[in-house]
Amino acid sequence: MTVSAETTTARGASQDTLLIDADVHEYMSSKRELLPYLDEYWQHFFKTHGFNPGGFVATDFPYGVPEGREWKAVDGGELYDLDTLRRELFGREEVSVGILGGFYHAGAMEASYEFAIATTAAYNDWQIEHWLDPEPRLRGSVHVVPHQPEIAAREIDRIAAHPQIVQVLLPAVTNRQYGDPQYRPIFEAAARNDLVVSLHHGTWTKTNFGYPRNFVEWWTLAAPGVAINQLTSLICNGVFDKFPTLKVVLPEAGVAWVPWFIWRMDESYLELKAEIPWVKRKPGDHMRESVRIGIHPLDGVTPEQLADLVEMTESERMFVFSTDYPHNEAGSAEALLAPLPAELRERIRYRNALETYPRLASLLDA
Amino acid sequence: MRHELFAADSLEPDDFRPVTVDGATVIVVRKYDGEFRALDDRCPHCGEPLSHGSLQRAVEGDDVGELRLSKRVELKCPGNGLRFDVDTGLGYADPDHAAVRVYPVTVEDGIVVMDR
C-alpha cells in the first residue's frame, strides 16, 4: 500500500511536517490472539504446555519496572487497542508514519526453536491483520528466529510481500554476534526485499555481566552495550561490505556512545585492519553510510548537544526520530526537535528515515 | 638532487635503514624481492620515526576468513600501528588521509642512489 505524505499525517499536513517514528510497539491482549494463526499441532502445543500468559516471552527479567518507565498509554487506553495508538501516536504526538517493532519477540528464545518459528510466523500474520491492514499510517516488521537463518530468510520473503512491511526485526541478543557469517541469509533476504534490519533490545538483553543487581544498572548498560557489541560484529565481519545497500537501525539504544564508538573503532581499524582485510572502509564511514540510531532515549543529551555531536562526528544522516511508544518518558517530539538547526531537524523528523527505508520512499511521491 | 647513500649489498632483503639526507631522515627499505624504496622517516599521523617500527607484508582478503599475504610491503609505525605501503606511501587503512612521501631510488654500480 502506498501512502502519500498528504494522506499519512493526522492533520493532512505537507511533506514539511512529516514525522516518521522508527520505534513503535504494538501489543496483544493475550498470546491467545495468536491461536488462529497457528496450525493444529501448535495450537495443541500452545494450549497444553502452560505457555506464559503474561506479556513476555523468553525472559526471566528480574526487575520491577519503575513508575514512569512502564508501558502504558497516557490517556489510560488499552495498548492492544489500535484506537489507543491512533489517539496517542497519530493524534497527540502528531506522528505521520509509525514503524511497528513488536513487543513479543519469540525470536529471542534460546531454545524450542520450532515453537519460536511457529509463533513468530503467527505473530507476523497477526500484526498484518490487526495493525497494518486497518491502519495505512503504520508500517511493520518481519519477526524471525535468527538462529535458524535459512528459515528466517524464507519468512522474510513470505512477509515482505506485504507492502507495509519495511524492516526485519532482530532481537538484540547478547550471546551471539550477528556478524557471524551463519546469519548472512537474513541480511541477504532483507537486502533483496528492500528491507531495513532493526536491532531492538528486550528484557532478554543482558549486560556483559548478565542481569546486574539493580534495574538502573540494566537500563544504563544493556541496550547501549548490546548495540555496541552487535555493531562491532557487523562491521568487523564485513556485513556492510557484503551488503552495501543494507541499513541497520538501532532504536532505544541511546545516542551518547556514538562518538566514542566511531572514534575508538576507527582508531582500532587504523592499527588492526590487517586482521580484517575484508573490511574496506573505516568503521566510522560504515556507521555513517549504513547505521541509523533512534533518538530516544537521548541519554541526557540536550538538543543543542545533539547538534554538536552530529557535527563532531559528521553524522547528520545517522539519527532518526523515535518515540518508543508507549514508553512515555521520551517527551514530545516538538520539545526535542524544535531547538535543532532547521536542516538537522528536518533530517531527524523524516528525511533520514526516507533515505534509510527503501519502502518509505514513496511517501514523497505525493 | 641526487644522493649516493650506501652499498646496496650492505642491506639485506626484508630490512631497512634510516639515513640522513640534507638534514632530514629518510628510511630506505629493501623489500623481500630485493627492490629498494625510500620514504620520509616520519609517521604522518603521530610523528614517530617509522624506522623504529617494523617491515611487514600486507594482508589481503575479500570476505570473512580470507587471509592471504600480499606482494605489497608495508612499514608499520611504532606509535599507532598504522601501516604504509612502501611503494606508494599510502596508509593501508586510510589511504585518503594519511600518506608518507616517497622518493625515487635506484641502484647504480652497486650504490643505492636517491633523488630528493
Coordinates of C-alpha atoms in Angstrom, one line a residue:
Chain A
M1 CA 0.0 0.0 0.0
T2 CA 1.4 3.4 -1.0
V3 CA 0.5 6.2 1.4
S4 CA 1.3 9.7 0.3
A5 CA 2.6 12.4 2.6
E6 CA -0.7 14.2 2.3
T7 CA -2.7 11.2 3.5
T8 CA -0.5 9.9 6.2
T9 CA -0.4 12.9 8.5
A10 CA -3.0 13.4 11.2
R11 CA -3.6 16.9 10.0
G12 CA -3.3 16.3 6.3
A13 CA 0.0 18.2 6.5
S14 CA 2.6 18.7 3.9
Q15 CA 5.9 17.0 3.5
D16 CA 7.5 19.7 5.6
T17 CA 5.7 18.4 8.7
L18 CA 6.2 14.6 8.1
L19 CA 7.2 12.9 11.3
I20 CA 8.4 9.3 10.9
D21 CA 8.6 7.3 14.1
A22 CA 11.1 4.4 13.8
D23 CA 10.2 2.7 17.1
V24 CA 6.6 1.9 17.9
H25 CA 5.4 -1.1 19.9
E26 CA 2.2 -2.9 19.4
Y27 CA 0.6 -5.2 21.9
M28 CA -1.6 -8.2 22.2
S29 CA -4.3 -8.5 24.8
S30 CA -3.1 -12.1 25.3
K31 CA -0.9 -14.5 23.4
R32 CA -4.0 -16.4 22.7
E33 CA -4.6 -13.9 20.0
L34 CA -2.1 -15.9 18.0
L35 CA -4.1 -19.2 18.2
P36 CA -6.0 -18.6 14.9
Y37 CA -2.7 -18.1 13.1
L38 CA -1.1 -21.4 14.3
D39 CA -1.7 -24.8 12.7
E40 CA -3.4 -27.6 14.6
Y41 CA -0.2 -29.0 16.1
W42 CA 1.0 -25.7 17.5
Q43 CA -2.5 -24.8 18.7
H44 CA -2.5 -28.0 20.7
F45 CA 1.0 -27.3 22.0
F46 CA 0.1 -23.8 22.9
K47 CA -2.9 -25.0 24.9
T48 CA -1.1 -27.9 26.6
H49 CA 2.3 -26.5 27.6
G50 CA 1.4 -23.9 30.1
F51 CA 2.6 -21.0 27.9
N52 CA 3.2 -17.9 30.0
P53 CA 0.0 -15.9 29.7
G54 CA 1.7 -12.6 30.5
G55 CA 3.2 -10.1 28.2
F56 CA 6.7 -11.5 28.0
V57 CA 8.4 -14.4 26.3
A58 CA 11.9 -15.8 26.6
T59 CA 12.9 -13.9 29.7
D60 CA 13.4 -14.2 33.4
F61 CA 13.7 -10.4 33.7
P62 CA 14.4 -9.9 37.4
Y63 CA 13.3 -6.4 37.9
G64 CA 10.2 -4.4 38.8
V65 CA 9.8 -1.7 36.2
P66 CA 9.8 1.7 38.0
E67 CA 7.0 4.1 37.6
G68 CA 7.4 6.3 34.6
R69 CA 9.2 3.5 32.6
E70 CA 6.3 1.2 32.4
W71 CA 4.4 0.6 29.2
K72 CA 1.1 2.5 29.2
A73 CA -0.9 5.0 27.3
V74 CA -1.0 8.5 28.7
D75 CA -4.8 8.5 28.4
G76 CA -5.2 5.2 30.1
G77 CA -6.3 3.4 26.9
E78 CA -5.6 -0.3 26.3
L79 CA -2.3 -0.8 24.5
Y80 CA -3.7 -3.6 22.4
D81 CA -6.3 -1.3 21.1
L82 CA -5.5 0.2 17.7
D83 CA -7.6 3.3 18.6
T84 CA -5.4 3.9 21.6
L85 CA -2.4 4.1 19.3
R86 CA -4.2 6.3 16.9
R87 CA -5.1 8.8 19.6
E88 CA -1.6 8.7 21.2
L89 CA 0.7 8.4 18.3
F90 CA -1.0 10.0 15.4
G91 CA -3.0 12.4 17.5
R92 CA -1.1 13.6 20.5
E93 CA 2.4 13.0 19.1
E94 CA 1.4 14.1 15.6
V95 CA 3.4 11.2 14.1
S96 CA 2.8 10.7 10.4
V97 CA 4.0 7.2 9.9
G98 CA 4.9 4.7 12.7
I99 CA 7.0 1.7 12.3
L100 CA 6.0 -1.2 14.5
G101 CA 8.7 -3.2 16.2
G102 CA 6.5 -5.5 18.3
F103 CA 6.7 -6.4 21.9
Y104 CA 6.5 -10.2 21.6
H105 CA 9.9 -11.2 20.4
A106 CA 9.9 -15.0 20.2
G107 CA 13.0 -14.8 18.1
A108 CA 14.9 -14.2 21.3
M109 CA 14.1 -17.6 22.7
E110 CA 17.2 -19.7 23.4
A111 CA 15.5 -23.0 22.9
S112 CA 12.3 -24.5 21.4
Y113 CA 13.2 -23.1 18.0
E114 CA 10.4 -24.9 16.3
F115 CA 7.9 -23.3 18.7
A116 CA 9.6 -19.9 18.2
I117 CA 9.4 -20.2 14.4
A118 CA 5.7 -21.1 14.5
T119 CA 4.8 -18.3 16.8
T120 CA 6.9 -15.6 15.0
A121 CA 5.2 -16.6 11.8
A122 CA 1.8 -16.4 13.5
Y123 CA 2.8 -13.1 15.0
N124 CA 3.7 -11.7 11.6
D125 CA 0.3 -12.7 10.2
W126 CA -1.5 -11.3 13.3
Q127 CA 0.4 -8.0 13.0
I128 CA -0.7 -7.6 9.4
E129 CA -4.3 -8.4 10.1
H130 CA -4.7 -6.4 13.3
W131 CA -2.5 -3.4 12.8
L132 CA -1.2 -2.9 9.2
D133 CA -4.3 -3.7 7.2
P134 CA -6.6 -1.5 9.2
E135 CA -4.2 1.4 9.6
P136 CA -2.3 2.8 6.5
R137 CA -0.1 5.1 8.6
L138 CA 1.5 2.1 10.2
R139 CA 4.5 0.1 8.8
G140 CA 5.6 -3.3 10.1
S141 CA 8.4 -5.7 10.8
V142 CA 9.1 -9.3 9.9
H143 CA 9.8 -11.1 13.1
V144 CA 12.2 -14.0 12.7
V145 CA 14.1 -16.6 14.7
P146 CA 17.7 -15.5 13.9
H147 CA 19.3 -18.7 15.0
Q148 CA 17.6 -20.6 12.1
P149 CA 18.8 -18.2 9.4
E150 CA 17.6 -20.1 6.3
I151 CA 14.1 -20.4 7.8
A152 CA 14.3 -16.8 8.8
A153 CA 15.2 -15.8 5.2
R154 CA 12.1 -17.7 3.9
E155 CA 9.9 -16.0 6.4
I156 CA 11.3 -12.6 5.3
D157 CA 10.5 -13.4 1.7
R158 CA 7.0 -14.5 2.7
I159 CA 6.1 -11.5 4.8
A160 CA 7.9 -8.9 2.6
A161 CA 5.1 -9.4 0.1
H162 CA 3.0 -7.1 2.2
P163 CA 3.7 -3.5 1.1
Q164 CA 3.6 -2.1 4.6
I165 CA 6.4 -4.2 5.8
V166 CA 9.6 -2.1 5.9
Q167 CA 12.0 -3.9 8.1
V168 CA 13.2 -7.2 9.7
L169 CA 13.2 -7.1 13.5
L170 CA 16.2 -9.0 15.0
P171 CA 16.2 -9.3 18.8
A172 CA 19.3 -7.7 20.2
V173 CA 20.6 -10.8 21.9
T174 CA 23.8 -10.6 23.9
N175 CA 25.1 -14.1 23.5
R176 CA 25.5 -14.4 19.7
Q177 CA 27.0 -11.9 17.3
Y178 CA 25.1 -11.2 14.1
G179 CA 28.3 -10.5 12.1
D180 CA 28.9 -14.3 12.1
P181 CA 28.5 -15.5 8.5
Q182 CA 25.9 -18.0 9.6
Y183 CA 23.4 -15.1 9.9
R184 CA 24.1 -13.9 6.3
P185 CA 20.9 -15.4 4.8
I186 CA 18.9 -13.0 7.0
F187 CA 20.8 -9.9 5.8
E188 CA 20.7 -11.1 2.2
A189 CA 16.9 -11.6 2.4
A190 CA 16.5 -8.2 3.9
A191 CA 18.6 -6.6 1.2
R192 CA 16.9 -8.4 -1.7
N193 CA 13.5 -7.3 -0.3
D194 CA 14.5 -3.7 0.2
L195 CA 14.0 -4.1 4.0
V196 CA 16.0 -2.5 6.8
V197 CA 17.2 -4.6 9.7
S198 CA 16.2 -3.2 13.1
L199 CA 18.0 -4.5 16.2
H200 CA 15.9 -3.9 19.3
H201 CA 16.8 -5.0 22.8
G202 CA 14.3 -6.5 25.2
T203 CA 14.0 -7.9 28.6
W204 CA 16.1 -10.9 27.5
T205 CA 19.0 -8.5 26.7
K206 CA 21.7 -8.7 29.4
T207 CA 24.8 -6.7 30.2
N208 CA 28.3 -8.2 29.8
F209 CA 27.8 -9.5 33.4
G210 CA 24.3 -10.8 32.9
Y211 CA 21.5 -9.2 34.9
P212 CA 23.0 -6.7 37.3
R213 CA 21.7 -6.3 40.8
N214 CA 19.5 -3.3 40.0
F215 CA 17.2 -2.1 37.3
V216 CA 19.2 1.2 37.0
E217 CA 22.3 -0.8 36.1
W218 CA 20.5 -2.8 33.5
W219 CA 18.8 0.2 32.0
T220 CA 22.1 2.1 31.8
L221 CA 24.1 -0.7 30.3
A222 CA 22.1 -3.4 28.5
A223 CA 20.8 -1.6 25.4
P224 CA 23.8 0.5 24.5
G225 CA 26.1 -2.4 25.4
V226 CA 24.4 -4.8 23.0
A227 CA 24.2 -2.2 20.3
I228 CA 27.9 -1.6 20.5
N229 CA 28.6 -5.3 20.5
Q230 CA 26.4 -6.1 17.6
L231 CA 27.6 -3.1 15.5
T232 CA 31.2 -4.1 16.2
S233 CA 30.4 -7.6 15.0
L234 CA 28.5 -6.5 11.9
I235 CA 31.3 -4.1 10.9
C236 CA 34.3 -6.3 11.6
N237 CA 32.8 -9.3 9.9
G238 CA 32.1 -7.5 6.7
V239 CA 28.3 -7.4 6.7
F240 CA 28.2 -3.9 5.3
D241 CA 30.9 -4.6 2.8
K242 CA 28.9 -7.7 1.7
F243 CA 25.6 -5.9 1.5
P244 CA 26.4 -2.2 0.7
T245 CA 22.8 -1.2 0.4
L246 CA 21.8 -2.7 3.7
K247 CA 20.7 -0.3 6.5
V248 CA 20.7 -1.3 10.2
V249 CA 18.6 0.7 12.6
L250 CA 19.1 0.7 16.4
P251 CA 16.2 2.2 18.3
E252 CA 16.2 2.8 22.0
A253 CA 19.9 2.2 22.4
G254 CA 20.8 5.8 23.3
V255 CA 22.9 8.3 21.4
A256 CA 25.8 9.5 23.6
W257 CA 28.0 6.5 22.9
V258 CA 28.1 7.1 19.2
P259 CA 31.1 9.5 19.1
W260 CA 33.1 7.3 21.4
F261 CA 32.3 4.2 19.3
I262 CA 33.1 5.8 16.0
W263 CA 36.4 7.2 17.2
R264 CA 37.6 4.1 19.0
M265 CA 36.6 1.8 16.2
D266 CA 38.3 4.0 13.6
E267 CA 41.5 4.1 15.7
S268 CA 41.4 0.4 16.2
Y269 CA 40.9 -0.1 12.5
L270 CA 43.8 2.1 11.5
E271 CA 46.1 -0.1 13.6
L272 CA 44.5 -3.5 13.2
K273 CA 42.9 -3.6 9.7
A274 CA 45.3 -6.4 8.7
E275 CA 43.2 -8.7 10.9
I276 CA 40.0 -7.9 9.0
P277 CA 41.2 -7.0 5.4
W278 CA 37.7 -7.7 4.1
V279 CA 36.5 -4.5 5.8
K280 CA 37.3 -2.0 3.0
R281 CA 36.1 1.2 4.7
K282 CA 36.7 2.8 8.1
P283 CA 34.1 1.8 10.7
G284 CA 33.0 5.3 11.0
D285 CA 32.3 5.5 7.3
H286 CA 30.2 2.3 7.6
M287 CA 28.3 3.9 10.5
R288 CA 27.5 7.0 8.5
E289 CA 26.5 5.0 5.5
S290 CA 24.7 2.0 6.9
V291 CA 23.7 2.5 10.5
R292 CA 20.8 4.6 11.9
I293 CA 20.2 5.5 15.5
G294 CA 16.8 6.3 17.1
I295 CA 16.9 9.5 19.1
H296 CA 15.0 8.0 22.1
P297 CA 16.4 8.0 24.7
L298 CA 18.8 10.9 24.3
D299 CA 20.9 9.9 27.3
G300 CA 20.6 13.3 28.8
V301 CA 22.0 14.9 25.7
T302 CA 20.3 18.3 25.1
P303 CA 19.1 19.0 21.6
E304 CA 21.9 21.6 21.3
Q305 CA 24.4 19.0 22.4
L306 CA 22.9 16.6 19.8
A307 CA 23.6 19.1 17.1
D308 CA 27.2 19.4 18.3
L309 CA 27.5 15.6 18.5
V310 CA 26.3 15.3 14.9
E311 CA 28.7 18.0 13.7
M312 CA 31.7 16.4 15.6
T313 CA 31.0 13.0 14.0
E314 CA 29.7 14.2 10.6
S315 CA 26.6 12.1 11.3
E316 CA 23.8 14.3 10.0
R317 CA 22.3 11.3 8.2
M318 CA 22.6 8.9 11.2
F319 CA 19.8 9.8 13.6
V320 CA 16.1 9.1 13.1
F321 CA 13.1 10.1 15.1
S322 CA 11.7 7.6 17.5
T323 CA 9.2 7.7 20.4
D324 CA 9.4 4.1 21.7
Y325 CA 5.6 4.4 22.1
P326 CA 4.1 3.5 24.6
H327 CA 7.2 4.4 26.6
N328 CA 6.2 7.9 27.6
E329 CA 9.3 9.2 29.2
A330 CA 10.5 10.4 25.9
G331 CA 8.9 13.9 25.9
S332 CA 7.2 15.4 23.0
A333 CA 8.8 15.4 19.5
E334 CA 8.4 19.1 19.3
A335 CA 10.3 19.8 22.5
L336 CA 13.1 17.5 21.4
L337 CA 13.4 18.8 17.8
A338 CA 12.4 22.4 17.9
P339 CA 15.9 23.7 19.2
L340 CA 17.7 21.9 16.4
P341 CA 19.0 23.7 13.3
A342 CA 16.4 23.5 10.6
E343 CA 18.2 21.2 8.3
L344 CA 19.1 18.7 11.0
R345 CA 15.5 18.9 12.4
E346 CA 14.1 18.0 9.0
R347 CA 16.6 15.2 8.7
I348 CA 15.7 13.7 12.0
R349 CA 11.9 14.3 11.6
Y350 CA 11.7 12.3 8.3
R351 CA 14.4 12.8 5.7
N352 CA 16.9 10.4 7.2
A353 CA 14.2 7.7 7.6
L354 CA 13.1 8.2 4.0
E355 CA 16.7 7.7 2.8
T356 CA 17.0 4.7 5.1
Y357 CA 13.9 2.7 4.5
P358 CA 13.6 2.0 0.7
R359 CA 9.9 1.2 1.2
L360 CA 9.2 4.6 2.6
A361 CA 10.5 6.5 -0.3
S362 CA 7.0 6.5 -1.9
L363 CA 5.9 8.9 0.9
L364 CA 7.5 11.7 -1.1
D365 CA 5.7 10.7 -4.3
A366 CA 2.7 12.8 -3.5
Chain B
M1 CA 69.1 16.3 -6.2
R2 CA 71.0 13.0 -6.5
H3 CA 72.3 11.4 -3.3
E4 CA 74.5 8.4 -3.1
L5 CA 73.5 6.6 0.1
F6 CA 75.3 3.2 0.7
A7 CA 76.4 0.0 -0.9
A8 CA 73.3 -2.0 -2.0
D9 CA 74.7 -5.3 -0.7
S10 CA 75.1 -3.9 2.8
L11 CA 71.3 -4.0 3.3
E12 CA 69.7 -7.5 3.3
P13 CA 66.2 -8.1 1.8
D14 CA 63.4 -7.6 4.3
D15 CA 65.3 -4.9 6.1
F16 CA 65.5 -1.1 6.2
R17 CA 67.9 1.6 7.3
P18 CA 67.4 5.2 8.2
V19 CA 69.8 7.7 6.5
T20 CA 70.2 11.4 6.8
V21 CA 69.8 13.4 3.6
D22 CA 70.1 17.2 3.7
G23 CA 69.4 17.2 7.4
A24 CA 66.2 15.1 7.0
T25 CA 65.8 11.4 8.0
V26 CA 64.8 9.1 5.2
I27 CA 64.1 5.4 5.6
V28 CA 65.5 3.1 2.9
V29 CA 63.7 -0.2 2.6
R30 CA 64.9 -3.3 0.8
K31 CA 61.9 -5.4 0.0
Y32 CA 61.8 -9.2 0.2
D33 CA 62.3 -9.3 -3.6
G34 CA 65.5 -7.1 -3.4
E35 CA 63.9 -3.9 -4.6
F36 CA 64.8 -0.6 -2.8
R37 CA 62.3 2.1 -1.7
A38 CA 62.8 5.3 0.1
L39 CA 60.3 7.2 2.3
D40 CA 60.2 10.0 4.8
D41 CA 61.0 8.6 8.2
R42 CA 58.1 10.1 10.0
C43 CA 54.5 8.8 10.6
P44 CA 52.1 11.5 9.3
H45 CA 49.6 10.5 12.0
C46 CA 51.7 10.6 15.2
G47 CA 55.1 11.8 14.1
E48 CA 57.0 8.8 15.3
P49 CA 60.0 7.6 13.2
L50 CA 58.9 4.7 11.0
S51 CA 62.5 3.4 11.4
H52 CA 61.5 2.5 14.9
G53 CA 58.8 0.3 13.6
S54 CA 58.8 -2.9 11.5
L55 CA 58.6 -4.1 7.9
Q56 CA 55.7 -6.4 7.1
R57 CA 53.9 -8.0 4.2
A58 CA 50.5 -6.6 3.6
V59 CA 47.4 -8.8 4.2
E60 CA 44.5 -9.1 1.8
G61 CA 41.1 -10.7 1.9
D62 CA 37.7 -10.0 0.3
D63 CA 35.4 -12.0 2.6
V64 CA 35.4 -13.2 6.2
G65 CA 38.1 -15.7 6.8
E66 CA 40.0 -14.9 3.6
L67 CA 43.5 -14.0 4.8
R68 CA 46.4 -14.1 2.4
L69 CA 49.8 -12.4 2.1
S70 CA 50.0 -9.7 -0.5
K71 CA 53.1 -8.9 -2.6
R72 CA 52.9 -5.4 -1.1
V73 CA 55.2 -4.4 1.7
E74 CA 54.4 -2.1 4.5
L75 CA 56.1 -0.1 7.2
K76 CA 54.3 -0.3 10.5
C77 CA 54.5 2.7 12.7
P78 CA 55.8 2.0 16.2
G79 CA 53.5 4.6 17.7
N80 CA 50.0 3.8 16.5
G81 CA 50.5 0.7 14.3
L82 CA 49.5 2.4 11.1
R83 CA 50.9 0.7 8.0
F84 CA 52.2 2.5 4.9
D85 CA 52.8 0.9 1.5
V86 CA 56.4 1.3 0.7
D87 CA 55.7 1.6 -3.0
T88 CA 53.2 4.5 -2.7
G89 CA 53.5 5.8 0.8
L90 CA 49.7 5.4 1.2
G91 CA 48.2 4.4 4.5
Y92 CA 46.8 0.8 4.4
A93 CA 43.7 1.6 6.4
D94 CA 43.1 5.2 5.5
P95 CA 44.7 5.9 2.1
D96 CA 42.7 9.1 1.7
H97 CA 44.1 10.8 4.8
A98 CA 47.5 9.5 5.7
A99 CA 50.4 9.2 3.3
V100 CA 54.2 9.2 3.6
R101 CA 56.2 10.9 0.9
V102 CA 58.2 8.5 -1.2
Y103 CA 61.4 9.3 -3.2
P104 CA 62.8 7.7 -6.4
V105 CA 65.6 5.3 -5.6
T106 CA 67.8 3.3 -7.9
V107 CA 70.9 1.1 -7.7
E108 CA 73.9 2.4 -9.7
D109 CA 77.1 0.5 -9.8
G110 CA 76.2 -1.3 -6.6
I111 CA 75.3 2.0 -4.8
V112 CA 71.8 2.9 -3.6
V113 CA 71.0 6.3 -5.1
M114 CA 68.1 8.5 -4.1
D115 CA 66.7 11.6 -5.8
R116 CA 65.4 14.2 -3.3

